[in-house]
């Protein structure tokens, strides 16, 4: 089983729609979680961190469910510019320093006019 | 700050050739890593380092070597290139010991092995 798994998509939704992705992780020692965005032929860039209490940044909401070991990303009122691949990232800590950072394989989102 | 830089941007190799992909960061980050990304696939971790002199294998280390003699540099060596190593290679860095650790990526090296 992969340490971090995502639905690869593609998700093809109309502009203005709400779309949600999940990402599951297998190691219960995982302690930090992030969503990254990657545009075609570009490097990944941080979209937002995922906090235990859930957090929102404009149209984007991230949530963490430790009991079921998954994180989610919700995008409201989607824009054409949201078309990208969304990668979830999990950090495994040892002591006070991060020992391993694991990327999911990404969920591809395409917004149509 | 230049952030994370990678050279070359593009490279074509013949099967059996060796080469080194360069990665450097000027943010004094302890953690550095190399990933490969194949069409339609996500990032797969090749090797990583949690500090100078310390390296470890990731998910797909075979055919690659790394070293970390300084905090700034983390070169990736292809020992004997194979067509299966055709990919886009990303180097990334982040600081350690913090609750929030953003990964900073270089622009990538596109490698074609014939």
XYZ file of N, CA and C in Angstrom:
681
model
N 0.851 -1.186 0.000
C 0.000 0.000 0.000
C 0.892 1.244 0.000
N 0.529 2.245 -0.822
C 1.298 3.481 -0.862
C 1.099 4.224 0.447
N 2.128 4.973 0.849
C 2.046 5.731 2.090
C 1.040 6.870 1.994
N 0.917 7.438 0.822
C -0.037 8.521 0.589
C -0.758 8.240 -0.724
N -2.073 8.251 -0.703
C -2.850 7.922 -1.906
C -3.862 9.001 -2.216
N -3.973 9.296 -3.511
C -4.939 10.287 -3.986
C -5.683 9.725 -5.185
N -6.913 10.157 -5.354
C -7.667 9.851 -6.570
C -7.027 10.648 -7.697
N -6.531 10.002 -8.742
C -5.797 10.738 -9.783
C -6.672 11.643 -10.635
N -7.990 11.412 -10.599
C -8.870 12.179 -11.478
C -8.735 11.692 -12.919
N -8.938 12.527 -13.933
C -9.147 13.961 -13.754
C -10.566 14.307 -13.343
N -10.684 15.374 -12.569
C -11.969 15.952 -12.238
C -12.206 17.066 -13.252
N -13.304 16.967 -13.956
C -13.642 17.954 -14.968
C -14.949 18.610 -14.551
N -14.883 19.847 -14.081
C -16.079 20.496 -13.535
C -16.277 21.857 -14.185
N -17.540 22.363 -14.211
C -17.781 23.683 -14.809
C -17.345 24.789 -13.869
N -17.027 25.906 -14.461
C -16.662 27.095 -13.696
C -17.779 27.413 -12.700
N -17.389 27.764 -11.487
C -18.367 28.098 -10.456
C -18.766 26.918 -9.589
N -18.406 25.722 -9.992
C -18.771 24.534 -9.220
C -17.901 24.410 -7.978
N -18.360 23.579 -7.059
C -17.576 23.212 -5.878
C -17.019 21.813 -6.098
N -15.772 21.639 -5.783
C -15.130 20.337 -5.988
C -14.301 20.000 -4.758
N -14.234 18.714 -4.438
C -13.481 18.273 -3.259
C -12.632 17.057 -3.604
N -11.424 17.025 -3.043
C -10.543 15.870 -3.199
C -10.178 15.352 -1.818
N -9.911 14.069 -1.756
C -9.384 13.471 -0.533
C -8.004 12.898 -0.771
N -7.280 12.724 0.320
C -5.952 12.123 0.279
C -5.824 11.280 1.543
N -5.512 9.995 1.398
C -5.373 9.135 2.572
C -3.904 8.830 2.837
N -3.567 8.664 4.091
C -2.194 8.337 4.458
C -2.190 7.129 5.382
N -1.118 6.349 5.335
C -1.117 5.062 6.037
C -0.400 5.104 7.384
N 0.510 6.062 7.560
C 1.315 6.079 8.774
C 0.697 6.998 9.819
N 0.267 6.420 10.931
C -0.396 7.226 11.954
C 0.564 8.188 12.646
N 1.890 8.017 12.421
C 2.871 8.946 12.996
C 2.974 10.233 12.193
N 2.271 10.305 11.074
C 2.293 11.510 10.243
C 1.818 12.698 11.067
N 2.544 13.816 10.943
C 2.224 14.920 11.840
C 1.919 16.239 11.157
N 2.411 16.424 9.949
C 2.113 17.680 9.250
C 1.607 17.356 7.853
N 0.701 18.218 7.397
C 0.010 17.943 6.140
C -0.129 19.228 5.338
N -0.010 19.082 4.007
C -0.073 20.255 3.140
C -0.766 19.890 1.838
N -1.270 20.901 1.166
C -1.701 20.773 -0.225
C -0.791 21.647 -1.080
N -0.291 21.050 -2.163
C 0.509 21.774 -3.146
C -0.249 21.799 -4.460
N 0.080 22.806 -5.263
C -0.511 22.931 -6.582
C 0.620 22.869 -7.594
N 0.374 22.142 -8.691
C 1.369 22.072 -9.750
C 0.709 22.359 -11.089
N 1.163 23.415 -11.726
C 0.699 23.727 -13.070
C 1.511 22.921 -14.079
N 0.944 22.784 -15.271
C 1.573 21.958 -16.302
C 3.014 22.414 -16.578
N 3.948 21.497 -16.492
C 5.360 21.729 -16.817
C 6.024 22.742 -15.864
N 5.448 22.859 -14.676
C 6.048 23.753 -13.684
C 6.343 22.980 -12.411
N 7.065 23.635 -11.493
C 7.336 22.983 -10.230
C 6.140 23.123 -9.286
N 6.000 22.194 -8.334
C 4.929 22.315 -7.336
C 5.167 23.524 -6.439
N 4.059 24.119 -6.011
C 4.146 25.249 -5.081
C 3.106 25.057 -3.981
N 3.458 25.512 -2.781
C 2.569 25.350 -1.641
C 1.255 26.089 -1.872
N 0.138 25.390 -1.665
C -1.184 26.005 -1.721
C -1.615 26.401 -0.302
N -1.611 25.424 0.585
C -1.972 25.712 1.966
C -1.585 24.558 2.891
N -1.387 24.898 4.148
C -1.165 23.893 5.175
C -2.521 23.354 5.621
N -2.493 22.207 6.276
C -3.726 21.601 6.786
C -3.608 21.489 8.285
N -4.471 22.178 9.006
C -4.420 22.167 10.456
C -5.473 21.216 11.007
N -5.233 20.765 12.236
C -6.139 19.794 12.857
C -7.568 20.303 12.940
N -7.697 21.615 13.168
C -9.034 22.194 13.334
C -9.670 22.567 12.005
N -8.950 22.319 10.909
C -9.447 22.739 9.603
C -9.098 24.190 9.365
N -8.880 24.571 8.150
C -8.531 25.952 7.864
C -9.004 26.343 6.474
N -9.191 27.638 6.336
C -9.777 28.186 5.116
C -8.886 29.309 4.596
N -8.762 29.368 3.285
C -8.018 30.458 2.667
C -8.804 30.872 1.435
N -9.645 31.879 1.597
C -10.486 32.312 0.485
C -11.451 31.212 0.075
N -11.349 30.781 -1.173
C -12.271 29.760 -1.683
C -11.828 28.336 -1.339
N -10.688 28.214 -0.703
C -10.112 26.900 -0.416
C -10.268 26.548 1.064
N -10.716 25.314 1.325
C -10.829 24.819 2.694
C -10.122 23.480 2.789
N -9.260 23.347 3.784
C -8.549 22.090 4.010
C -8.970 21.523 5.348
N -9.102 20.195 5.398
C -9.474 19.550 6.652
C -8.648 18.295 6.856
N -8.497 17.948 8.130
C -7.735 16.769 8.523
C -8.621 15.869 9.377
N -8.652 14.596 9.061
C -9.369 13.618 9.879
C -8.353 12.569 10.326
N -7.856 12.730 11.541
C -6.804 11.824 12.038
C -7.348 10.424 12.284
N -8.574 10.333 12.743
C -9.144 9.013 13.057
C -9.201 8.136 11.810
N -9.602 8.739 10.687
C -9.710 7.993 9.433
C -8.484 8.161 8.553
N -7.549 8.960 9.005
C -6.268 9.174 8.315
C -6.466 9.670 6.886
N -7.150 10.813 6.778
C -7.208 11.449 5.474
C -7.250 12.962 5.635
N -6.841 13.649 4.574
C -7.005 15.093 4.488
C -7.839 15.398 3.255
N -8.473 16.544 3.271
C -9.328 16.910 2.150
C -9.074 18.348 1.734
N -9.413 18.634 0.491
C -9.331 19.990 -0.047
C -10.639 20.283 -0.756
N -11.276 21.388 -0.366
C -12.527 21.810 -0.983
C -12.288 23.132 -1.688
N -12.713 23.214 -2.922
C -12.591 24.457 -3.694
C -14.000 24.910 -4.056
N -14.358 26.108 -3.590
C -15.682 26.661 -3.897
C -15.577 27.652 -5.040
N -16.684 27.831 -5.763
C -16.752 28.829 -6.834
C -15.517 28.724 -7.732
N -15.279 27.549 -8.267
C -14.043 27.279 -8.997
C -13.867 28.214 -10.199
N -12.622 28.572 -10.443
C -12.234 29.456 -11.546
C -11.440 28.658 -12.573
N -11.387 29.197 -13.776
C -10.594 28.545 -14.822
C -9.139 28.396 -14.373
N -8.658 29.388 -13.619
C -7.262 29.385 -13.173
C -6.979 28.329 -12.108
N -8.024 27.674 -11.595
C -7.814 26.595 -10.624
C -7.395 25.297 -11.303
N -7.473 25.246 -12.614
C -7.066 24.037 -13.347
C -5.587 23.770 -13.084
N -5.320 22.608 -12.515
C -3.948 22.253 -12.125
C -4.002 20.850 -11.537
N -2.847 20.368 -11.128
C -2.778 19.126 -10.370
C -2.527 19.480 -8.915
N -3.289 18.854 -8.023
C -3.194 19.142 -6.594
C -2.549 17.947 -5.891
N -1.477 18.230 -5.196
C -0.688 17.189 -4.541
C -0.843 17.303 -3.032
N -1.096 16.197 -2.363
C -1.086 16.249 -0.905
C 0.284 15.795 -0.409
N 0.680 16.342 0.702
C 2.015 16.108 1.248
C 1.898 15.781 2.725
N 2.624 14.756 3.143
C 2.605 14.309 4.532
C 4.035 14.318 5.057
N 4.208 14.816 6.263
C 5.538 14.821 6.880
C 5.549 13.884 8.079
N 6.551 12.998 8.091
C 6.749 12.086 9.221
C 7.871 12.640 10.081
N 7.587 12.857 11.340
C 8.592 13.407 12.235
C 9.291 12.340 13.057
N 10.574 12.604 13.325
C 11.296 11.811 14.316
C 11.902 12.810 15.281
N 11.529 12.784 16.515
C 12.033 13.750 17.470
C 11.540 15.137 17.084
N 12.431 16.087 17.061
C 12.044 17.458 16.756
C 12.325 17.833 15.319
N 12.840 16.908 14.540
C 13.165 17.206 13.140
C 12.402 16.295 12.203
N 12.041 16.862 11.058
C 11.339 16.067 10.052
C 12.296 15.046 9.454
N 11.876 13.811 9.374
C 12.739 12.794 8.801
C 12.349 12.441 7.371
N 11.093 12.639 7.002
C 10.663 12.225 5.683
C 9.462 13.047 5.230
N 9.482 13.444 3.983
C 8.377 14.200 3.400
C 7.862 13.399 2.208
N 6.575 13.086 2.199
C 6.010 12.193 1.176
C 4.929 12.917 0.394
N 5.036 12.836 -0.937
C 4.046 13.445 -1.815
C 3.075 12.393 -2.333
N 1.820 12.765 -2.422
C 0.866 11.948 -3.144
C 1.088 12.116 -4.642
N 0.453 11.260 -5.421
C 0.676 11.288 -6.867
C -0.129 12.382 -7.559
N -1.027 13.027 -6.843
C -1.718 14.182 -7.400
C -3.091 13.883 -7.938
N -3.948 14.889 -7.845
C -5.290 14.848 -8.426
C -5.377 15.952 -9.468
N -5.725 15.564 -10.679
C -5.786 16.538 -11.761
C -7.177 17.150 -11.829
N -7.213 18.474 -11.836
C -8.478 19.216 -11.907
C -8.505 20.052 -13.169
N -9.609 19.953 -13.891
C -9.783 20.765 -15.091
C -11.115 21.501 -14.964
N -11.076 22.819 -15.037
C -12.279 23.644 -14.943
C -12.656 24.066 -16.359
N -13.907 23.814 -16.749
C -14.336 24.193 -18.101
C -15.246 25.423 -18.029
N -15.200 26.258 -19.078
C -16.008 27.491 -19.063
C -17.490 27.179 -19.042
N 17.417 36.400 -2.569
C 17.705 34.967 -2.579
C 17.283 34.355 -3.901
N 18.137 33.460 -4.430
C 17.777 32.771 -5.660
C 16.810 31.633 -5.376
N 16.736 31.162 -4.123
C 15.882 30.029 -3.803
C 16.591 28.733 -4.146
N 15.904 27.849 -4.858
C 16.473 26.579 -5.285
C 16.766 26.657 -6.779
N 17.995 26.393 -7.134
C 18.374 26.420 -8.543
C 18.792 25.030 -8.982
N 18.485 24.720 -10.224
C 18.846 23.434 -10.803
C 19.498 23.656 -12.157
N 20.520 22.887 -12.426
C 21.136 22.878 -13.754
C 21.478 21.458 -14.132
N 21.390 21.127 -15.424
C 20.863 21.953 -16.503
C 19.342 21.954 -16.502
N 18.724 22.755 -17.350
C 17.274 22.748 -17.510
C 16.837 21.581 -18.390
N 17.634 21.274 -19.388
C 17.349 20.178 -20.313
C 18.629 19.389 -20.554
N 18.479 18.098 -20.772
C 19.639 17.270 -21.070
C 19.206 16.055 -21.873
N 20.002 15.738 -22.891
C 19.799 14.506 -23.652
C 21.035 13.643 -23.460
N 20.822 12.408 -23.073
C 21.916 11.469 -22.852
C 21.714 10.233 -23.712
N 22.815 9.556 -23.960
C 22.728 8.237 -24.595
C 22.775 7.177 -23.493
N 22.165 6.056 -23.763
C 22.180 4.948 -22.800
C 23.620 4.629 -22.405
N 23.830 4.521 -21.098
C 25.140 4.180 -20.583
C 25.980 5.374 -20.147
N 25.587 6.556 -20.598
C 26.335 7.739 -20.174
C 26.022 8.069 -18.721
N 26.940 8.774 -18.085
C 26.706 9.227 -16.725
C 26.641 10.744 -16.722
N 25.976 11.276 -15.735
C 25.940 12.733 -15.595
C 25.492 13.093 -14.183
N 25.700 14.348 -13.843
C 25.303 14.862 -12.536
C 24.332 16.009 -12.724
N 23.198 15.910 -12.057
C 22.235 17.003 -12.005
C 22.571 17.836 -10.767
N 22.712 19.127 -10.999
C 23.102 19.999 -9.898
C 21.878 20.626 -9.233
N 21.965 20.784 -7.923
C 20.922 21.469 -7.154
C 21.602 22.285 -6.066
N 21.186 23.520 -5.940
C 21.742 24.377 -4.898
C 20.630 25.241 -4.321
N 20.753 25.533 -3.027
C 19.798 26.440 -2.371
C 20.566 27.400 -1.478
N 20.047 28.614 -1.389
C 20.726 29.657 -0.614
C 19.896 30.095 0.576
N 19.037 29.197 1.068
C 18.151 29.531 2.187
C 18.608 28.881 3.486
N 19.766 28.243 3.465
C 20.320 27.563 4.638
C 19.395 26.446 5.147
N 18.713 25.787 4.218
C 17.816 24.702 4.585
C 18.594 23.422 4.858
N 18.167 22.708 5.883
C 18.809 21.437 6.210
C 18.330 20.297 5.312
N 17.036 20.296 5.034
C 16.438 19.173 4.323
C 16.456 19.435 2.829
N 16.997 18.473 2.054
C 16.943 18.564 0.591
C 16.557 17.202 0.041
N 15.920 17.223 -1.099
C 15.440 15.962 -1.668
C 15.413 16.035 -3.185
N 15.432 14.880 -3.798
C 15.302 14.741 -5.243
C 14.077 13.883 -5.544
N 13.301 14.358 -6.518
C 12.133 13.631 -6.979
C 12.229 13.466 -8.493
N 11.566 12.447 -8.976
C 11.337 12.347 -10.407
C 9.835 12.329 -10.645
N 9.442 12.883 -11.759
C 8.026 12.925 -12.111
C 7.872 12.462 -13.552
N 7.118 11.416 -13.723
C 6.896 10.845 -15.046
C 5.511 11.221 -15.540
N 5.308 11.233 -16.851
C 4.019 11.672 -17.399
C 2.846 10.974 -16.731
N 1.904 11.765 -16.255
C 0.710 11.203 -15.650
C 0.917 10.650 -14.257
N 2.124 10.805 -13.738
C 2.394 10.272 -12.400
C 2.797 11.405 -11.473
N 2.753 11.131 -10.216
C 3.141 12.139 -9.238
C 4.634 12.140 -9.001
N 5.005 12.839 -7.984
C 6.409 12.922 -7.606
C 6.815 11.670 -6.838
N 7.933 11.092 -7.233
C 8.465 9.935 -6.508
C 9.824 10.305 -5.946
N 9.997 10.047 -4.675
C 11.209 10.437 -3.970
C 12.355 9.501 -4.335
N 13.481 10.076 -4.760
C 14.650 9.285 -5.145
C 15.602 9.135 -3.957
N 16.106 10.263 -3.487
C 16.978 10.321 -2.318
C 16.665 11.602 -1.557
N 17.017 11.604 -0.291
C 16.867 12.827 0.478
C 17.991 12.947 1.495
N 18.105 14.139 2.037
C 19.152 14.408 3.019
C 18.583 15.321 4.103
N 18.848 14.977 5.358
C 18.357 15.798 6.473
C 19.457 16.711 7.005
N 20.596 16.733 6.336
C 21.675 17.629 6.727
C 22.965 17.230 6.035
N 23.946 18.100 6.101
C 25.238 17.812 5.462
C 25.802 16.517 6.012
N 26.247 15.658 5.100
C 26.842 14.386 5.476
C 25.861 13.264 5.717
N 24.547 13.562 5.602
C 23.521 12.546 5.878
C 22.614 12.415 4.668
N 22.549 11.219 4.109
C 21.627 10.972 3.000
C 20.892 9.665 3.243
N 19.764 9.521 2.592
C 18.984 8.301 2.733
C 18.217 8.055 1.447
N 17.808 6.820 1.266
C 17.094 6.446 0.047
C 15.616 6.748 0.174
N 15.051 7.090 -0.971
C 13.613 7.273 -1.038
C 12.952 6.062 -1.646
N 11.936 6.334 -2.444
C 11.120 5.268 -3.014
C 11.786 4.585 -4.209
N 12.520 5.363 -5.012
C 13.100 4.823 -6.254
C 14.579 5.191 -6.384
N 15.445 4.658 -5.518
C 16.848 5.085 -5.507
C 17.758 4.404 -6.525
N 17.316 3.280 -7.092
C 18.223 2.499 -7.934
C 18.646 3.270 -9.178
N 19.970 3.256 -9.411
C 20.520 3.944 -10.584
C 20.958 5.366 -10.300
N 20.771 5.799 -9.062
C 21.107 7.171 -8.676
C 21.978 7.179 -7.415
N 22.920 8.120 -7.385
C 23.698 8.359 -6.177
C 23.585 9.812 -5.775
N 23.702 10.080 -4.488
C 23.718 11.458 -4.006
C 24.819 11.605 -2.970
N 25.176 12.847 -2.727
C 26.090 13.187 -1.637
C 25.691 14.555 -1.127
N 26.045 14.846 0.108
C 25.699 16.160 0.689
C 26.907 16.632 1.491
N 27.866 17.200 0.778
C 29.086 17.653 1.447
C 28.910 19.043 2.056
N 27.959 19.800 1.547
C 27.673 21.126 2.107
C 26.173 21.266 2.308
N 25.765 22.234 3.109
C 24.343 22.499 3.293
C 23.693 22.951 1.991
N 24.460 23.697 1.175
C 23.882 24.335 0.002
C 23.627 23.399 -1.178
N 24.472 22.386 -1.358
C 24.457 21.615 -2.590
C 24.029 20.164 -2.382
N 23.272 19.656 -3.329
C 22.796 18.272 -3.243
C 22.741 17.701 -4.663
N 23.881 17.316 -5.211
C 23.897 16.799 -6.581
C 23.357 15.379 -6.681
N 22.740 15.099 -7.810
C 22.206 13.772 -8.100
C 22.988 13.194 -9.268
N 23.570 12.030 -9.071
C 24.375 11.403 -10.125
C 23.657 10.204 -10.717
N 23.596 10.215 -12.051
C 23.119 9.048 -12.777
C 24.350 8.244 -13.189
N 24.434 7.036 -12.729
C 25.650 6.257 -12.891
C 25.802 5.730 -14.324
N 24.729 5.209 -14.893
C 24.733 4.662 -16.247
C 23.312 4.822 -16.771
N 23.097 5.901 -17.495
C 21.733 6.291 -17.857
C 21.012 5.205 -18.655
N 19.726 5.062 -18.361
C 18.867 4.113 -19.053
C 17.624 4.850 -19.534
N 16.999 4.382 -20.622
C 15.779 5.054 -21.113
C 14.704 5.184 -20.039
N 14.667 4.256 -19.077
C 13.670 4.331 -18.000
C 13.894 5.529 -17.079
N 15.047 6.170 -17.201
C 15.330 7.350 -16.385
C 14.930 8.653 -17.081
N 14.346 8.527 -18.258
C 13.763 9.698 -18.907
C 12.639 10.221 -18.021
N 12.757 11.472 -17.612
C 11.817 12.005 -16.629
C 12.104 13.490 -16.417
N 11.267 14.094 -15.587
C 11.551 15.441 -15.098
C 12.002 15.293 -13.650
N 13.132 15.892 -13.333
C 13.713 15.772 -11.999
C 13.580 17.102 -11.266
N 13.008 17.021 -10.073
C 12.861 18.197 -9.227
C 13.686 18.037 -7.959
N 14.360 19.096 -7.620
C 15.060 19.181 -6.347
C 14.234 20.089 -5.443
N 14.223 19.795 -4.153
C 13.457 20.609 -3.223
C 14.232 20.766 -1.925
N 13.911 21.826 -1.191
C 14.543 22.026 0.103
C 13.531 22.568 1.090
N 13.788 22.331 2.369
C 12.968 22.921 3.421
C 13.787 22.986 4.703
N 13.342 23.830 5.637
C 14.016 23.913 6.931
C 13.483 22.803 7.838
N 14.203 22.494 8.864
C 13.817 21.418 9.785
C 13.499 21.985 11.148
N 12.804 21.226 11.930
C 12.580 21.597 13.318
C 11.437 22.561 13.500
N 10.673 22.787 12.448
C 9.528 23.688 12.547
C 8.251 22.899 12.324
N 7.136 23.392 12.888
C 5.872 22.698 12.695
C 5.389 22.816 11.257
N 5.662 23.941 10.650
C 5.226 24.159 9.278
C 6.461 24.184 8.396
N 6.531 23.325 7.443
C 7.723 23.230 6.612
C 7.344 23.251 5.145
N 7.418 24.405 4.570
C 7.149 24.537 3.150
C 8.311 23.964 2.363
N 7.991 23.165 1.362
C 8.994 22.679 0.430
C 9.157 23.715 -0.680
N 10.407 24.065 -0.954
C 10.690 24.972 -2.061
C 11.322 24.157 -3.179
N 10.739 24.233 -4.339
C 11.196 23.430 -5.469
C 12.007 24.251 -6.451
N 12.962 23.578 -7.054
C 13.641 24.157 -8.192
C 12.775 24.032 -9.431
N 13.182 24.641 -10.546
C 12.367 24.652 -11.768
C 12.359 23.321 -12.510
N 13.199 22.393 -12.111
C 13.198 21.075 -12.749
C 14.264 20.926 -13.824
N 14.681 19.691 -14.028
C 15.573 19.319 -15.135
C 14.851 18.266 -15.954
N 14.697 18.550 -17.247
C 14.045 17.592 -18.141
C 15.108 16.738 -18.810
N 15.083 15.447 -18.547
C 16.109 14.530 -19.027
C 15.512 13.531 -20.002
N 16.172 13.399 -21.134
C 15.792 12.405 -22.132
C 16.969 11.463 -22.328
N 16.730 10.170 -22.151
C 17.778 9.173 -22.361
C 17.413 8.340 -23.593
N 18.285 8.381 -24.570
C 18.011 7.680 -25.832
C 18.625 6.292 -25.846
